[in-house]
Coordinates of C-alpha atoms in Angstrom, one line a residue:
M14 CA 48.1 39.6 95.2
N15 CA 44.8 37.5 94.6
R16 CA 44.9 38.9 91.1
V17 CA 48.1 38.1 90.9
V18 CA 49.0 34.6 92.2
G19 CA 47.7 31.9 89.8
R20 CA 47.3 34.2 86.5
H21 CA 51.4 34.8 86.7
D22 CA 55.0 33.3 87.3
L23 CA 56.3 34.4 90.8
L24 CA 60.1 35.2 91.3
L25 CA 61.8 35.3 94.7
I26 CA 65.5 36.5 95.0
T27 CA 67.2 37.1 98.2
L28 CA 70.4 38.6 98.1
D29 CA 71.7 36.9 101.0
T30 CA 73.6 39.1 103.9
L31 CA 73.1 42.4 101.6
R32 CA 73.0 45.7 103.9
H33 CA 70.9 48.4 102.8
D34 CA 73.1 51.1 102.9
V35 CA 75.1 49.9 100.1
A36 CA 72.3 48.5 98.0
A37 CA 70.9 52.1 98.2
E38 CA 74.3 53.9 97.7
L39 CA 75.0 51.7 94.7
A40 CA 71.5 52.4 93.1
A41 CA 72.0 56.3 93.8
D42 CA 75.2 56.2 92.4
G43 CA 74.2 54.5 88.7
R44 CA 76.1 51.4 89.8
L45 CA 73.4 48.9 89.9
P46 CA 71.9 49.8 86.0
N47 CA 70.0 46.4 85.2
L48 CA 68.5 46.7 89.0
A49 CA 68.1 50.3 89.3
R50 CA 65.7 50.4 86.2
H51 CA 63.2 48.0 87.9
L52 CA 63.2 49.5 91.1
P53 CA 60.3 51.8 92.0
G54 CA 61.6 55.3 91.2
G55 CA 64.7 53.6 90.8
R56 CA 65.2 53.0 94.5
W57 CA 65.4 50.4 97.2
E58 CA 62.8 50.6 99.9
E59 CA 64.2 50.3 103.4
R60 CA 62.8 47.4 105.2
H61 CA 63.4 45.4 108.4
A62 CA 64.5 41.6 108.4
P63 CA 62.5 39.4 109.8
G64 CA 65.7 37.4 111.1
S65 CA 69.3 38.0 111.8
F66 CA 71.0 35.0 109.7
T67 CA 69.9 33.0 106.5
Y68 CA 67.9 30.0 108.2
A69 CA 65.5 31.9 110.7
S70 CA 64.7 34.7 108.0
H71 CA 64.2 32.5 105.1
Q72 CA 61.8 30.6 107.5
A73 CA 60.0 33.5 108.4
I74 CA 59.8 34.4 104.9
F75 CA 58.8 31.5 103.6
A76 CA 55.6 32.0 106.5
G77 CA 54.9 34.7 104.0
F78 CA 56.5 37.4 106.6
L79 CA 58.8 39.5 104.1
P80 CA 60.8 42.1 105.2
T81 CA 58.5 44.2 107.0
P82 CA 58.5 48.0 106.1
A83 CA 60.4 50.5 108.2
S84 CA 57.6 52.6 109.6
P85 CA 54.8 52.3 112.1
G86 CA 52.3 49.2 111.0
P87 CA 50.6 47.4 111.2
H88 CA 51.5 46.5 107.1
P89 CA 49.6 44.0 104.9
R90 CA 51.5 41.0 103.9
L91 CA 51.4 40.0 100.2
F92 CA 51.1 36.0 101.3
A93 CA 50.2 34.7 104.6
A94 CA 48.8 31.1 105.8
A95 CA 45.5 31.5 107.1
F96 CA 46.2 32.3 110.8
P97 CA 43.2 32.9 113.4
G98 CA 44.3 36.8 114.7
S99 CA 46.8 37.7 112.1
E100 CA 46.7 41.6 112.3
S101 CA 48.9 41.6 109.0
T102 CA 46.6 39.4 106.8
A103 CA 44.5 41.9 104.6
G104 CA 41.6 41.3 101.9
S105 CA 44.7 42.2 99.4
T106 CA 46.9 39.3 101.1
Y107 CA 47.0 36.0 99.0
V108 CA 46.0 33.8 101.9
H109 CA 46.5 29.7 101.7
D110 CA 45.8 26.6 104.1
A111 CA 49.3 25.2 103.7
P112 CA 52.3 25.2 106.0
H113 CA 54.4 27.3 104.0
L114 CA 53.9 29.7 100.8
P115 CA 55.8 27.2 98.3
A116 CA 53.6 24.3 99.7
G117 CA 50.5 27.0 99.4
L118 CA 51.4 27.8 95.6
A119 CA 52.3 24.0 94.8
E120 CA 48.4 23.5 95.6
A121 CA 47.3 26.6 93.8
G122 CA 49.2 24.7 90.5
Y123 CA 52.7 26.3 90.5
H124 CA 55.6 24.2 89.6
T125 CA 57.9 25.6 92.6
V126 CA 61.7 25.6 92.1
C127 CA 64.7 26.3 94.6
I128 CA 68.2 27.2 93.4
G129 CA 70.2 27.7 96.4
G130 CA 73.0 29.2 97.2
V131 CA 74.5 29.5 101.1
G132 CA 74.8 26.2 102.9
F133 CA 71.2 26.2 104.1
F134 CA 70.1 25.1 100.6
S135 CA 73.0 22.7 100.1
G136 CA 70.7 20.0 100.6
R137 CA 73.7 18.3 102.9
G138 CA 72.5 16.6 105.9
A139 CA 69.3 17.0 107.5
L140 CA 69.5 21.0 108.1
G141 CA 70.7 21.6 104.7
S142 CA 67.6 19.8 103.3
V143 CA 64.7 21.3 105.5
L144 CA 64.8 24.8 103.2
P145 CA 65.0 23.3 99.8
G146 CA 62.6 20.5 100.9
M147 CA 59.7 22.9 100.7
F148 CA 59.8 23.0 96.8
R149 CA 58.8 20.7 94.6
E150 CA 62.8 21.1 92.4
S151 CA 65.6 22.2 93.9
H152 CA 69.1 22.7 92.7
W153 CA 72.5 22.7 94.5
E154 CA 76.2 22.3 93.6
P155 CA 79.4 23.6 95.2
E156 CA 79.3 26.5 92.2
F157 CA 76.3 28.0 93.6
G158 CA 78.3 28.4 97.0
V159 CA 79.9 31.4 99.1
T160 CA 83.6 30.0 97.8
S161 CA 82.7 30.2 94.2
P162 CA 83.5 33.6 92.4
R163 CA 81.1 33.0 89.5
S164 CA 78.0 31.4 92.1
F165 CA 75.8 34.1 90.4
E166 CA 76.5 33.2 87.1
A167 CA 76.3 29.5 87.3
Q168 CA 72.8 30.2 89.3
V169 CA 71.8 32.1 86.3
E170 CA 72.3 29.3 83.9
C171 CA 71.0 26.7 86.0
A172 CA 67.8 28.9 86.2
E173 CA 67.5 29.5 82.9
R174 CA 67.2 25.4 82.0
A175 CA 64.9 24.8 85.0
A176 CA 62.2 28.0 83.9
A177 CA 62.4 26.8 80.1
A178 CA 61.7 23.0 81.5
V179 CA 58.5 24.2 82.6
P180 CA 55.8 23.9 80.3
E181 CA 54.3 27.1 79.0
E182 CA 51.1 26.5 80.4
K183 CA 52.2 25.8 84.0
R184 CA 52.6 28.4 86.4
L185 CA 56.8 29.2 87.9
F186 CA 57.5 30.2 91.1
L187 CA 61.5 30.4 90.8
F188 CA 63.2 31.4 94.0
V189 CA 67.0 32.0 93.8
N190 CA 69.3 32.4 96.8
V191 CA 72.1 34.8 95.9
S192 CA 75.1 33.9 97.6
A193 CA 77.9 36.0 96.3
L194 CA 77.2 39.1 98.9
H195 CA 78.4 36.5 101.7
Q196 CA 81.7 36.6 102.9
P197 CA 84.0 35.5 101.7
N198 CA 83.4 38.2 98.5
W199 CA 86.8 39.4 98.3
F200 CA 87.5 38.3 95.3
H201 CA 85.2 40.7 93.4
L202 CA 86.7 43.4 94.4
R203 CA 89.2 44.5 91.8
G204 CA 93.1 43.8 93.1
G205 CA 91.4 41.6 96.1
T206 CA 93.5 38.5 97.7
P207 CA 93.0 36.4 100.3
G208 CA 94.8 38.5 103.1
S209 CA 93.0 41.5 102.0
G210 CA 90.2 40.1 103.7
D211 CA 86.4 41.1 103.1
S212 CA 85.0 44.5 103.3
R213 CA 82.2 46.7 102.9
E214 CA 83.8 47.8 99.2
S215 CA 84.0 44.2 98.4
H216 CA 80.6 43.3 99.4
A217 CA 79.8 46.5 97.1
A218 CA 81.5 44.7 94.2
A219 CA 80.0 41.7 94.8
L220 CA 76.4 43.5 94.4
E221 CA 77.7 44.7 91.2
Y222 CA 78.7 41.7 89.8
V223 CA 75.2 39.9 90.5
D224 CA 73.7 43.0 89.0
R225 CA 76.0 42.4 85.5
H226 CA 74.3 39.2 85.5
I227 CA 70.8 39.5 87.0
G228 CA 69.3 40.4 83.2
R229 CA 69.8 36.9 82.2
L230 CA 67.5 35.8 85.1
F231 CA 64.8 38.7 84.4
A232 CA 65.0 37.2 80.6
A233 CA 64.6 34.0 81.8
M234 CA 61.2 34.3 83.5
T235 CA 60.0 37.3 81.0
R236 CA 60.5 34.6 78.2
R237 CA 57.1 32.8 79.6
G238 CA 55.5 36.1 80.1
R239 CA 54.8 38.5 83.0
C240 CA 55.9 38.1 86.3
F241 CA 55.6 39.4 89.7
A242 CA 59.2 40.2 91.5
I243 CA 60.3 40.1 94.7
V244 CA 64.2 41.5 95.1
C245 CA 65.1 41.2 98.9
S246 CA 67.5 40.8 101.3
D247 CA 67.3 38.7 104.3
H248 CA 69.9 40.3 106.5
G249 CA 72.4 42.4 106.2
T250 CA 76.1 41.8 107.9
A251 CA 78.7 43.9 109.8
Y252 CA 81.9 44.9 108.8
G253 CA 83.5 46.2 111.7
D254 CA 80.4 48.5 112.6
D255 CA 80.8 49.7 116.1
G256 CA 83.4 46.8 116.8
W257 CA 80.5 44.2 115.4
T258 CA 81.8 41.7 112.7
G259 CA 79.2 39.4 110.9
H260 CA 75.5 38.6 111.4
R261 CA 73.3 36.6 113.6
L262 CA 73.8 39.8 115.9
G263 CA 71.2 42.7 116.7
H264 CA 73.3 45.6 115.2
E265 CA 71.4 48.1 112.6
V266 CA 73.2 47.2 109.5
V267 CA 71.8 43.6 110.1
W268 CA 68.3 44.0 111.0
T269 CA 68.2 47.0 107.8
V270 CA 67.5 45.6 104.4
P271 CA 66.6 46.4 100.8
Y272 CA 63.5 45.9 99.5
A273 CA 61.8 46.0 96.2
H274 CA 59.0 44.0 93.9
F275 CA 57.8 45.3 90.7
F276 CA 56.3 43.3 87.7
L277 CA 59.1 41.9 84.9
E278 CA 56.8 42.5 81.9
A279 CA 57.4 40.0 78.7

């Protein structure tokens, strides 16, 4: 990452609440054409989330603790704040002295932009301001939130404007928290009604919806040049698995998440 930071734009997308099993099945079945063309080998990597719900996981991610490979480690991290004795900081790790990654990248000359999704990024109240407050520029509006059937389209439109406004010679770190996978998601399933509720199937339909529009987000970044992208989930969620529903709990479908990183070429 020391050869990437400072030379290329950075894009971090968290597909909030996306389960690994659903993401893997859709990629294998050819139902994610726009995402799969960028995934190494056309497949998601299985990883373990650093937290079981949005706030905890993103605090860890912004400290450099991206989802961990689902195999014995230690696993060198891409980014890390300077921390004596860290066993996951290696020579390939980009190390900074700031308290979190957005601040560290800002010190390296990046303009940092947050496009919020779920309520922890709303900027409403003290708690909803912590995560977006890490960025130089942040955006959120109700249409970006979990109850909007066109949340991701609205987020992409905002991202296009934000990326275009940054001078070409200035490096950009763009973060997008995608809310479409989070409940409620019944409206993404054809024929879904409020009474039908959310399900694994509507969760999958929400991911297909995101895939239909994510190419525009990638294009907004590649218009500026080569970009290093990270696309992952922050945690999964349960739909009746072993009697469990939701997240902020210790079930395998919550801690097992999809992950990928790759270059987007201009």
